[in-house]
Short mmCIF file of C-alpha atoms in Angstrom, two decimals:
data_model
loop_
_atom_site.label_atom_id
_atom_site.label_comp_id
_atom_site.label_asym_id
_atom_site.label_seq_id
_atom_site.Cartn_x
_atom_site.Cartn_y
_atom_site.Cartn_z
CA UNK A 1 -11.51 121.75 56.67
CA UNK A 2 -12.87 118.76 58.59
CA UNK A 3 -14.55 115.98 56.97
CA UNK A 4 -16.14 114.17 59.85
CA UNK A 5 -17.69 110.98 57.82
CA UNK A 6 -14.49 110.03 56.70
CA UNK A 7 -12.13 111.10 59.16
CA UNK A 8 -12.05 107.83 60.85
CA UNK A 9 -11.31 105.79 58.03
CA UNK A 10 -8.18 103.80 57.82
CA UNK A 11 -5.99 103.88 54.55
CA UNK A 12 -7.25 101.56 52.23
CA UNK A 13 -4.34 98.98 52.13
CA UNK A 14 -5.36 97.68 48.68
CA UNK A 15 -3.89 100.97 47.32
CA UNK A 16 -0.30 100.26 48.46
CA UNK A 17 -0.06 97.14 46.23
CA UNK A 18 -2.21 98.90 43.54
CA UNK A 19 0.62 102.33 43.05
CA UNK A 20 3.74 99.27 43.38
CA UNK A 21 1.58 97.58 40.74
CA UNK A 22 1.17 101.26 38.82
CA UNK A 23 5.02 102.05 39.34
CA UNK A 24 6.44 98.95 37.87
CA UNK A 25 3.92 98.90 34.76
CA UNK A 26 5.26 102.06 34.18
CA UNK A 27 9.04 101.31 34.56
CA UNK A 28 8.02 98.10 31.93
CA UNK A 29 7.33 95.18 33.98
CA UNK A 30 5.32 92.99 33.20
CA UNK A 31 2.65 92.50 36.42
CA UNK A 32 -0.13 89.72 36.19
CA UNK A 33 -2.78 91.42 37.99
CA UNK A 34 -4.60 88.56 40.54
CA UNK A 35 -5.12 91.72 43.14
CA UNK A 36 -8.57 93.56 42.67
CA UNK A 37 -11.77 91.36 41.66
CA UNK A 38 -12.69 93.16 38.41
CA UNK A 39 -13.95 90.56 35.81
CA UNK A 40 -11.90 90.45 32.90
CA UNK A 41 -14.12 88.26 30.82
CA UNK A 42 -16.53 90.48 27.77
CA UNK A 43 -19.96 91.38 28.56
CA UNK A 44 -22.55 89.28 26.83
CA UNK A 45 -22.37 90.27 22.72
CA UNK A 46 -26.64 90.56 23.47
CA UNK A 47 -25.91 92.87 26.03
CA UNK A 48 -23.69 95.36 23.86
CA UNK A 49 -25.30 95.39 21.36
CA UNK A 50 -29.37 96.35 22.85
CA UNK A 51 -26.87 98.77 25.03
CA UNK A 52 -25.93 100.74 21.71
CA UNK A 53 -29.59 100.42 20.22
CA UNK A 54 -31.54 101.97 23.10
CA UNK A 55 -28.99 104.55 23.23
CA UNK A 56 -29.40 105.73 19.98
CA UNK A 57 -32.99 106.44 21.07
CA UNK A 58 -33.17 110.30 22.47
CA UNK A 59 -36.13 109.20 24.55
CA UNK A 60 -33.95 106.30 26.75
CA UNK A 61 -31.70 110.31 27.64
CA UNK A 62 -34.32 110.92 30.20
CA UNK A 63 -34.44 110.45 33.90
CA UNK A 64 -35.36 106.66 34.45
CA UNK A 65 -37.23 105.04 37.46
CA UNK A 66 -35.41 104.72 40.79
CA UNK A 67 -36.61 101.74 41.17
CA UNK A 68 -35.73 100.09 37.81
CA UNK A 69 -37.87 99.46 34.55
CA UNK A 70 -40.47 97.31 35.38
CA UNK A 71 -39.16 94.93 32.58
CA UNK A 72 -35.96 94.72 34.46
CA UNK A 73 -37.60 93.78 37.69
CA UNK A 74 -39.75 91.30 35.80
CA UNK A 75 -37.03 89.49 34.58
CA UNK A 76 -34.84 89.17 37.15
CA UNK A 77 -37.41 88.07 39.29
CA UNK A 78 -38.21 85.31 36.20
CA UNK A 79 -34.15 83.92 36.81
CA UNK A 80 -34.74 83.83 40.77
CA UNK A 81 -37.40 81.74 39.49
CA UNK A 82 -35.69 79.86 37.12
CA UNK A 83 -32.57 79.50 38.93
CA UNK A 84 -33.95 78.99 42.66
CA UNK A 85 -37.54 78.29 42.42
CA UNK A 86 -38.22 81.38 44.27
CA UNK A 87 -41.21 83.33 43.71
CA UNK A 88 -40.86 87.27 43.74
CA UNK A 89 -43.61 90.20 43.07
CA UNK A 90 -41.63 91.99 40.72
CA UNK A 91 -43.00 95.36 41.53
CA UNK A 92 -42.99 95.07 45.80
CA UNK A 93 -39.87 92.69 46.36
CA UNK A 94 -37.38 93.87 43.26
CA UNK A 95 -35.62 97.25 43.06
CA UNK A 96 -32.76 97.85 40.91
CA UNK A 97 -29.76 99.33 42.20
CA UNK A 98 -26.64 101.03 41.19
CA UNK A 99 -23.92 98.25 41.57
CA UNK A 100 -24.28 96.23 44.73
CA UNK A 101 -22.09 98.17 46.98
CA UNK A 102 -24.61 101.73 46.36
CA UNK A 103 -27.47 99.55 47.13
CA UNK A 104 -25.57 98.10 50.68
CA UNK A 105 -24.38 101.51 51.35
CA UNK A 106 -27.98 103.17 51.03
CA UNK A 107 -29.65 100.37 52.97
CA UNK A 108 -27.43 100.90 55.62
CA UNK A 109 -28.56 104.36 56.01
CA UNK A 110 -32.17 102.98 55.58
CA UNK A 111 -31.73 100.27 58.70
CA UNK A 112 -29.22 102.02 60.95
CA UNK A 113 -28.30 105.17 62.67
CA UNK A 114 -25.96 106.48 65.52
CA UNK A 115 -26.88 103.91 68.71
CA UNK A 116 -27.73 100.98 66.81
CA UNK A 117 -25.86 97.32 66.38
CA UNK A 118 -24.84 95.51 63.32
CA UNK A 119 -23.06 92.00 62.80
CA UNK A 120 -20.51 91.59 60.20
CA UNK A 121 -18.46 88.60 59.90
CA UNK A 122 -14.31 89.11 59.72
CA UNK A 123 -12.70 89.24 57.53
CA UNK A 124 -15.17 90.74 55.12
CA UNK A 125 -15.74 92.59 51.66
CA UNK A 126 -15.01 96.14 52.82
CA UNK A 127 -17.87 97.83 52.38
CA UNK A 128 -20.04 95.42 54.34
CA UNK A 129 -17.81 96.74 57.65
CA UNK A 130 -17.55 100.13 56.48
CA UNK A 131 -21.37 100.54 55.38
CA UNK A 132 -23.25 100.24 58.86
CA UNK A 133 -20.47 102.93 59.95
CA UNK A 134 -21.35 105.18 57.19
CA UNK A 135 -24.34 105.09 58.61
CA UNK A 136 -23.35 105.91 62.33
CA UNK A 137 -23.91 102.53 63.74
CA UNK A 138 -21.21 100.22 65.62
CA UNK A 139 -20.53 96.84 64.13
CA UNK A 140 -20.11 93.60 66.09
CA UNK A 141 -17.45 91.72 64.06
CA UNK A 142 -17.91 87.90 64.54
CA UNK A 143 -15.14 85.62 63.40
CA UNK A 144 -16.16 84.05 60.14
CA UNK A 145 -15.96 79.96 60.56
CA UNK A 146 -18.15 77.31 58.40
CA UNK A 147 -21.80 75.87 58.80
CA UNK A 148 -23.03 75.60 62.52
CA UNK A 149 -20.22 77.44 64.04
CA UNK A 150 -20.87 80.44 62.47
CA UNK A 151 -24.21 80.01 63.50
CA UNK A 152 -23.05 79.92 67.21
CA UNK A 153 -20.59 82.66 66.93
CA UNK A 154 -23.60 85.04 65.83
CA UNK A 155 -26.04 84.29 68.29
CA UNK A 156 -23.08 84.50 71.37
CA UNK A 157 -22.32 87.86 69.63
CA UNK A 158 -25.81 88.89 69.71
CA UNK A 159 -26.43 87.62 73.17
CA UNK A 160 -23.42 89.68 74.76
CA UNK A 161 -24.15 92.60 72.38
CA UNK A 162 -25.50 96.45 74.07
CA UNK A 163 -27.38 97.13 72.25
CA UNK A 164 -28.97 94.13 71.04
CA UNK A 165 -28.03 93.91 66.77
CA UNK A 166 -30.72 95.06 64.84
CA UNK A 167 -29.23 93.50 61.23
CA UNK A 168 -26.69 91.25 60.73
CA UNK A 169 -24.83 90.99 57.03
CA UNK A 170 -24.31 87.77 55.73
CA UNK A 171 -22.58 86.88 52.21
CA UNK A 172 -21.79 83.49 50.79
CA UNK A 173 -20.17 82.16 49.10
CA UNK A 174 -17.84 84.49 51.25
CA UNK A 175 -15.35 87.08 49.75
CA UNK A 176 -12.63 86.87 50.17
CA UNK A 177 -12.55 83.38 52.19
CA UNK A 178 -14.65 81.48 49.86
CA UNK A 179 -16.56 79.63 52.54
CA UNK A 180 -19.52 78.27 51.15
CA UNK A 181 -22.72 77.52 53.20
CA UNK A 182 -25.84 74.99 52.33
CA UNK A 183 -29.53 75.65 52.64
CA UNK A 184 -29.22 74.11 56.12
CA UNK A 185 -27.40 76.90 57.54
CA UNK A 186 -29.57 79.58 55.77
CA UNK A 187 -32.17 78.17 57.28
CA UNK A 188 -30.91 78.19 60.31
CA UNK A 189 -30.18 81.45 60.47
CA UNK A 190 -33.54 82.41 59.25
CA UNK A 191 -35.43 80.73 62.42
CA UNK A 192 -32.89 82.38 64.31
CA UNK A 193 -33.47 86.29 62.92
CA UNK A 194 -37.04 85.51 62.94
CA UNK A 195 -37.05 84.87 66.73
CA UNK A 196 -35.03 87.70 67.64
CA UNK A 197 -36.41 90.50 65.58
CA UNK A 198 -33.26 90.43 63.23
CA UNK A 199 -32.82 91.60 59.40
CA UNK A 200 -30.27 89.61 57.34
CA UNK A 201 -28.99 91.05 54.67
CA UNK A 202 -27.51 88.15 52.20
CA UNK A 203 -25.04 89.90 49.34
CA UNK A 204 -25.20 87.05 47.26
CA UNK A 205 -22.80 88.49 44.90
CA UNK A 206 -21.10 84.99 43.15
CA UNK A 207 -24.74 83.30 43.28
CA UNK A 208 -23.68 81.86 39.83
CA UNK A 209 -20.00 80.71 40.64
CA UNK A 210 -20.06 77.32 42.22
CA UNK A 211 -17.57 74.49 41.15
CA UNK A 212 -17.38 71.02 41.47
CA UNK A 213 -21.13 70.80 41.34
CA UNK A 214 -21.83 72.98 44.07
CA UNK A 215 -24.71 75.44 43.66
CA UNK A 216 -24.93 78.24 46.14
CA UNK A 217 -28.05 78.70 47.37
CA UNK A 218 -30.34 81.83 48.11
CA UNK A 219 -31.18 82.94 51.27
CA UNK A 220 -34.81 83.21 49.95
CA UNK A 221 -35.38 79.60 49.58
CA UNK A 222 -35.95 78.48 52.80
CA UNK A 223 -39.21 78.74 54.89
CA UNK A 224 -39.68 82.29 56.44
CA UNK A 225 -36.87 84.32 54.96
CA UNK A 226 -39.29 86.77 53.22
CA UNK A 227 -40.58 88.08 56.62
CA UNK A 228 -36.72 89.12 57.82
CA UNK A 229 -34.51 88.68 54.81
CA UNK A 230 -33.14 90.79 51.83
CA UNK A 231 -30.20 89.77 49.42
CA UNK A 232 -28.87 91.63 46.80
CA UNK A 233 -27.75 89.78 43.45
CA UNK A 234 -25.24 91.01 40.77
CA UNK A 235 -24.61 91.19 37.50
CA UNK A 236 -21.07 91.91 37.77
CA UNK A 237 -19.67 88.36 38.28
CA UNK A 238 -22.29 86.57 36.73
CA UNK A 239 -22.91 88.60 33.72
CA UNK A 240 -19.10 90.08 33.71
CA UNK A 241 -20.97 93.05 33.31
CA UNK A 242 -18.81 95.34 36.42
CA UNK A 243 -18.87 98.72 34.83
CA UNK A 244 -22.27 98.45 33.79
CA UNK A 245 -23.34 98.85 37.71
CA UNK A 246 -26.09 96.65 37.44
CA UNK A 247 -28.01 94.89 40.89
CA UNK A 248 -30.88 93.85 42.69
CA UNK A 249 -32.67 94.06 46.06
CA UNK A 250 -34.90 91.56 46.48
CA UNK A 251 -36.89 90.15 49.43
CA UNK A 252 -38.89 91.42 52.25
CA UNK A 253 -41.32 93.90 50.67
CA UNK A 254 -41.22 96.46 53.96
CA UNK A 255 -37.57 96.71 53.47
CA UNK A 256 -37.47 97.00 49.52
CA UNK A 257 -40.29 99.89 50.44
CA UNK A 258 -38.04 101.58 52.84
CA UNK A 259 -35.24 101.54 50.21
CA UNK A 260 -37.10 102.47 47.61
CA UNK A 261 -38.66 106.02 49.26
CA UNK A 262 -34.72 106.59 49.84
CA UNK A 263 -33.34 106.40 46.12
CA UNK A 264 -36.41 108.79 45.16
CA UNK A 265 -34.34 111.41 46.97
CA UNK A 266 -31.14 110.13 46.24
CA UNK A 267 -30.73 108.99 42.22
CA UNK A 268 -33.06 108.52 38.99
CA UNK A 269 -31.86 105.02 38.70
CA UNK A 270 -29.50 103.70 35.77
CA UNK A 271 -28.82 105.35 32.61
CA UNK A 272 -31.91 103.97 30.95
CA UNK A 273 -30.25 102.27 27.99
CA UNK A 274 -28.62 100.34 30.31
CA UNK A 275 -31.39 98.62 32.26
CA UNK A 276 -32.76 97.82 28.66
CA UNK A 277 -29.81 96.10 27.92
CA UNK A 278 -29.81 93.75 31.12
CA UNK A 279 -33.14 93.30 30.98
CA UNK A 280 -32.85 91.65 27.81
CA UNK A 281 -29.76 89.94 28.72
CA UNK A 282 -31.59 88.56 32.04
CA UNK A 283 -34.29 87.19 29.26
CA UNK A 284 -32.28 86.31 26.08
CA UNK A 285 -29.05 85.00 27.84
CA UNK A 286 -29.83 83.43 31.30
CA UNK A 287 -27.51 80.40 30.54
CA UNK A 288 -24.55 83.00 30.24
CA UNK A 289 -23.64 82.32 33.85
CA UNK A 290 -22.50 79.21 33.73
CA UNK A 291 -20.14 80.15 30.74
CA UNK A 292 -18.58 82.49 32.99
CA UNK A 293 -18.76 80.12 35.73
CA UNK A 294 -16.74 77.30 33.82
CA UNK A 295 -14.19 79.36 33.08
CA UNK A 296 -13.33 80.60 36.29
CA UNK A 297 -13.41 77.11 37.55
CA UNK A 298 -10.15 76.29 35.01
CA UNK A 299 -8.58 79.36 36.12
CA UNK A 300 -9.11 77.87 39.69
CA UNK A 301 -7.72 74.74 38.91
CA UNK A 302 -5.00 76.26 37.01
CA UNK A 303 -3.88 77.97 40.32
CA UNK A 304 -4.34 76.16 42.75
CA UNK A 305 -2.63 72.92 41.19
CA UNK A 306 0.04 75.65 40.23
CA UNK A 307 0.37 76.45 43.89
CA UNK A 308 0.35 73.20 45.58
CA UNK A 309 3.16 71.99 42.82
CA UNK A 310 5.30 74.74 44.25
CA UNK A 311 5.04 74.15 47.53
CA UNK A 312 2.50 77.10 48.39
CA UNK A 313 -0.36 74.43 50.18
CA UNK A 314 -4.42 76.01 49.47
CA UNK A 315 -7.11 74.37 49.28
CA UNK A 316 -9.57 74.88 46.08
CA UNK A 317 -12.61 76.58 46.96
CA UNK A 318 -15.88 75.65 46.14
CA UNK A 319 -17.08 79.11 44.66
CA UNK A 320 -16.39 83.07 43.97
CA UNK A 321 -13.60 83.80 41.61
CA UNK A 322 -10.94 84.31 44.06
CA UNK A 323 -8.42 81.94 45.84
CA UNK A 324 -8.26 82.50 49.87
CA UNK A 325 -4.34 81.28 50.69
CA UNK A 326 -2.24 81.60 53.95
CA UNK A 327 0.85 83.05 53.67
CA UNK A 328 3.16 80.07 53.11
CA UNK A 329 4.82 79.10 56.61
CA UNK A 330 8.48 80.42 55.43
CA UNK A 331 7.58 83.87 55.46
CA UNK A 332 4.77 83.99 58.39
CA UNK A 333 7.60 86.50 60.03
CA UNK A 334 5.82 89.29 57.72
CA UNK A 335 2.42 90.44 57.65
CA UNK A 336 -0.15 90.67 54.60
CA UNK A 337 0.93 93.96 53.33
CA UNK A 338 4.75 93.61 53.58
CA UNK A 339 4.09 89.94 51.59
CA UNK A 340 2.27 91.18 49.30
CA UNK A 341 4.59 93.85 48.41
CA UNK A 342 7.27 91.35 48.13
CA UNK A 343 5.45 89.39 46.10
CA UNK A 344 4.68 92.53 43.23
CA UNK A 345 7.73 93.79 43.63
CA UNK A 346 10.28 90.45 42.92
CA UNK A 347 7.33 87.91 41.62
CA UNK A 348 5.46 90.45 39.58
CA UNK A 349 2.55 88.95 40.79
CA UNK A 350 -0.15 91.23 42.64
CA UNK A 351 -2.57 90.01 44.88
CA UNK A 352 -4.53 91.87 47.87
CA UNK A 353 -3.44 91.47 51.55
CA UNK A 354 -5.60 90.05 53.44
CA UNK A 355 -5.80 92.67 56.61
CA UNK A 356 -7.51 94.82 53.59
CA UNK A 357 -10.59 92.49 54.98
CA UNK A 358 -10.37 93.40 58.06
CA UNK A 359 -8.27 92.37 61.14
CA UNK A 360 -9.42 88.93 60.88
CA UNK A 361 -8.03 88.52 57.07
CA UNK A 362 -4.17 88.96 58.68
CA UNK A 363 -1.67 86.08 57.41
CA UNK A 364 -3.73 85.95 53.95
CA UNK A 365 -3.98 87.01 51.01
CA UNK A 366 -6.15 86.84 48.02
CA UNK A 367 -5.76 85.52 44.41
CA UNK A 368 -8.74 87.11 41.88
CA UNK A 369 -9.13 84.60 39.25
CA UNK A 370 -8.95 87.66 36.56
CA UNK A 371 -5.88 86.62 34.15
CA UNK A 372 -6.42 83.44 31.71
CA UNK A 373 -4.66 80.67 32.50
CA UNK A 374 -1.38 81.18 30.14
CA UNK A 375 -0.72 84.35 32.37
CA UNK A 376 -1.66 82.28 35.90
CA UNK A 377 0.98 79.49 34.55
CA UNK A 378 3.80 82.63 34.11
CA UNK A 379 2.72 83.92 37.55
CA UNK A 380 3.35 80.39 38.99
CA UNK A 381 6.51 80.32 37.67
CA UNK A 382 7.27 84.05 39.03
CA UNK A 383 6.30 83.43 42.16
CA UNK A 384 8.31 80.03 42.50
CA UNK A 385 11.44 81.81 41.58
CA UNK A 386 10.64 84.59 44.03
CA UNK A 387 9.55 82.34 47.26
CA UNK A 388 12.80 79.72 47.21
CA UNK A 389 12.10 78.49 50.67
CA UNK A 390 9.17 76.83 49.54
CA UNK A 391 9.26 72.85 49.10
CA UNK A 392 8.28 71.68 45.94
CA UNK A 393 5.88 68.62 45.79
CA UNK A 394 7.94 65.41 44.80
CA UNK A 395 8.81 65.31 41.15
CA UNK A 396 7.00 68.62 40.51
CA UNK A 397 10.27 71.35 40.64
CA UNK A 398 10.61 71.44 36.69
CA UNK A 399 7.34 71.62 36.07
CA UNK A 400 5.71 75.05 37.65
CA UNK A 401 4.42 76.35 34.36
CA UNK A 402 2.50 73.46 33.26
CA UNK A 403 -0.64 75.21 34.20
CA UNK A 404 -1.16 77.55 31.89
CA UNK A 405 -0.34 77.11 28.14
CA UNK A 406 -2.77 75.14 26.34
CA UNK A 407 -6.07 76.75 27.99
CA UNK A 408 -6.51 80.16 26.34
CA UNK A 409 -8.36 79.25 23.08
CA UNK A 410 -11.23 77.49 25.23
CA UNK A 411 -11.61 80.74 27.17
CA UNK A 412 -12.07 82.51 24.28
CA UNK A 413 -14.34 80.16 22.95
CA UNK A 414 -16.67 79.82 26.17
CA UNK A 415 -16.88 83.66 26.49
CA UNK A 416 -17.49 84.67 22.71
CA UNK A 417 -21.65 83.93 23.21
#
């Protein structure tokens, strides 16, 4: 039988690490997991428990709304207000979604079809190359680079584009390279879209995970977005509420229409329980972001000081929960996969390739901030043992594991509210 959607699709590379990972785990080694993104901190208690309350309630067994409970909408349209003094009509510029990536993957289908043009940086979160080809549209891919240059690079793709682009997908700060952007650039690329009959579509997926003082900003803030802008925003990183499959489309209210008459045909919306419980979350627990979001930002420091000492040179990034590192300049002879396999296989340590992004992610690979710091310090010293050509910073060879030990009981402590 032919299956013509997916017929073209590569292999998805992140599988190759994930059965080495599966195959040594089962012949007892001990692998610390900093491959796939999946949140390893508890859901909020609030969240749980309204979760197993509404459930109990044979009326919340029905089909929901589509669109999501107009609580829900309400609220999260309070926190865009709250956390970026944007103002939203909850019932024509909200709609819930299923998780982030159904909501992408339907819009797709809602802007594009076979003919049209869409710009997606490289490298890229899978599903934001892979989407506008579900939908039978060709994708421009424009080399990701920071502030004004990536600017440039869209517009010089757009201008020797055939067709011209009709939407162009956007997401900072940027998995998996962690480039962050300022309201500057958004606003930039705003006038720009505007001018040339554009959509953007802004996954603004670690919205709440900016370090150092950095807060990433929305697309929405700046003058104009509303009239050719969308962005969706999770609960998944900020909430470390993944499973749950809990997001938002919010922005320009002909777009948010057009996606809305879709998922009428296409779902009943969330298990109903479920959008009680974030909705209450969203109201009760707004501040649990930045719990999250301190945590992760120890678990950054954690690694990348680990990985410096060692020899392994990255530079911290200013937000997302993952660390973006070249492949240290001993082993540049292999590519992402074959590293990365080395790396699981003799450090124990599994992280994703970085060709898994697209061609552009080649020579990296990723670090997901998803173990505590105790296990980040044993990976550290793993992976030092495992890569001996690298050089050691000055004074630092007997010290690899420093990183992790003492943290754990904080961790706890910031994600028991």
């Amino acid at each position: 039988m032919e299956f013509r959607r997916i017929n073209g699709l590569p292999p998805y590379v992140f599988t190759i690490i994930n059965d080495l990972k599966i195959k040594l785990r089962h012949d007892g080694a001990d692998i610390i997991d900093l491959g796939f993104g999946n949140p390893d901190l508890p859901s909020p208690d609030i969240a749980v428990d309204k979760l197993c309350e509404a459930a109990r309630n044979p009326r919340n067994h029905r089909y929901s709304s589509s669109r999501g409970l107009p609580a829900l909408r309400r609220n999260i349209a309070a926190v865009y207000q709250s956390r970026f003094g944007v103002e939203l009509d909850p019932d024509t510029e909200v709609i819930n979604t299923i998780g982030a990536k159904e909501g992408f993957s339907h819009l797709m289908w809602v802007l594009l079809q076979p003919g049209d043009t869409c710009l997606v940086p490289t490298p890229s979160y899978p599903i934001h190359i892979y989407g506008p080809l579900f939908a039978g549209a060709q994708i421009r891919e424009v080399p990701l680079a920071a502030g004004d240059e990536f600017v440039h690079r869209m517009q010089l793709a757009w201008h020797y584009s055939r067709p011209k682009p009709r939407v162009a997908v956007i997401s900072f700060p940027h998995n998996p390279t962690t480039t962050c952007v300022d309201l500057d650039f958004m606003q930039k690329v705003v006038d720009w879209a505007r001018e040339h009959d554009m959509l953007i579509v802004h996954d603004n997926a670690y919205a709440d995970l900016g370090f150092d003082g950095y807060q990433p900003p929305s697309i929405l803030q700046v003058d104009g977005a509303k009239d050719c802008a969308v962005e969706f925003y999770s609960c998944t990183k900020s909430f470390s509420m993944a499973g749950w499959r809990m997001a938002f489309m919010l922005g320009n209210a002909e777009v948010v229409t057009a996606l809305a008459k879709l998922k009428s045909y296409l779902d009943y919306g969330s298990f109903q329980p479920i959008q009680i419980a974030a909705a209450v979350t969203l109201r009760e627990q707004p501040d649990y972001p930045l719990e999250a979001c301190a945590v992760y930002e120890r678990r950054r420091d954690a690694l990348c000081e680990g990985l410096n000492r060692i020899g392994w040179e990255v530079e911290p990034p200013e937000g997302t929960m993952f660390v973006w590192a070249k492949i240290p300049e001993p082993y540049r002879h292999m590519d992402s996969i074959e590293f990365a396999s080395k790396l699981v296989r003799e450090a124990h340590v599994a992280v994703s390739p970085g060709v898994g992004f697209g061609p552009g992610g080649e020579g990296h690979v990723r670090f997901a901030l998803i173990e505590n710091r105790q296990r980040i310090g044993q990976g550290i010293r793993n992976l030092r043992r495992c890569l001996p050509e690298l050089e050691p910073a000055s004074g630092s060879a007997g010290e690899a594991g420093s990183a992790g030990g003492a943290g754990e009981p904080a961790e706890k402590k910031a994600t028991a509210a």
